[in-house]
Tab-separated table of C-alpha atoms in Angstrom:
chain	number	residue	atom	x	y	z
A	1	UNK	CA	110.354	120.929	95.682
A	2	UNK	CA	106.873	120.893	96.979
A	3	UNK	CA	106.232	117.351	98.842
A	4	UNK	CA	103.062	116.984	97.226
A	5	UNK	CA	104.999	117.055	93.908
A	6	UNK	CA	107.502	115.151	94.887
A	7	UNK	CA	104.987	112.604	95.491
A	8	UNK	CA	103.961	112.050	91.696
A	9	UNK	CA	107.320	112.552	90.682
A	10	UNK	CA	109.084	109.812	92.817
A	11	UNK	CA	107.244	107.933	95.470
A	12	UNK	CA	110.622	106.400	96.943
A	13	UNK	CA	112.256	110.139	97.686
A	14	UNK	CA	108.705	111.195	98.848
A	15	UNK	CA	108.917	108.475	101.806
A	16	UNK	CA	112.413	109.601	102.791
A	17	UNK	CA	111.745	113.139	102.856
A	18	UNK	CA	108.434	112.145	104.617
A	19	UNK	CA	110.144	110.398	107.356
A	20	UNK	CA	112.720	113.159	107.719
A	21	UNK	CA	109.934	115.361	108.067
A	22	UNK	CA	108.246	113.083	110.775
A	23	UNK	CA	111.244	113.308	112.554
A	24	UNK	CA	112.232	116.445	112.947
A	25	UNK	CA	108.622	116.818	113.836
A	26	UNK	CA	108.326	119.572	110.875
A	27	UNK	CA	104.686	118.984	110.663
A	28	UNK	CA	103.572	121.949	109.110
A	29	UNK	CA	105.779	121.060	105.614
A	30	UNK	CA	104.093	117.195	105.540
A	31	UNK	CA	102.232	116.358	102.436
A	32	UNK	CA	99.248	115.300	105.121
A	33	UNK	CA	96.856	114.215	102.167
A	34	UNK	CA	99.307	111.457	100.484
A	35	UNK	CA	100.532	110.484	104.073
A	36	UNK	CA	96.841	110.096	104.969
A	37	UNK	CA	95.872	108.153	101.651
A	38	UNK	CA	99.145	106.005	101.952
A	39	UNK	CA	98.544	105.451	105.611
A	40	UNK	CA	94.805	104.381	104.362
A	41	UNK	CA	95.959	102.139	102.084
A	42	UNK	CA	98.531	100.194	103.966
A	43	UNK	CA	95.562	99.976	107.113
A	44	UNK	CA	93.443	98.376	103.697
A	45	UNK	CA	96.293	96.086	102.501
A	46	UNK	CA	97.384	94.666	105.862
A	47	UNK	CA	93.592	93.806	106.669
A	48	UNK	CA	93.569	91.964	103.352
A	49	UNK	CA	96.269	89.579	104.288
């Protein structure tokens, strides 16, 4: 399944295969524009607290 799918489809399994992606340095299959918004939005939420 396409990441970027997976994304809309279930956020949860989307992080995991994101992180096994990360890990195994397979950067060429991330989903780099939900990893940047998510990214984004945790920088926004942390600052917030």
């Amino acid at each position: 399944m396409k990441s970027s799918l997976l994304y809309e489809q279930d956020i949860l399994l989307w992080v995991e295969d994101t992180v096994a992606k990360l890990k195994a340095r397979d950067f060429d299959n991330l989903d780099l524009e939900n990893l940047i918004e998510e990214v984004e939005s945790l920088g926004i939420s942390q600052r917030k607290e």
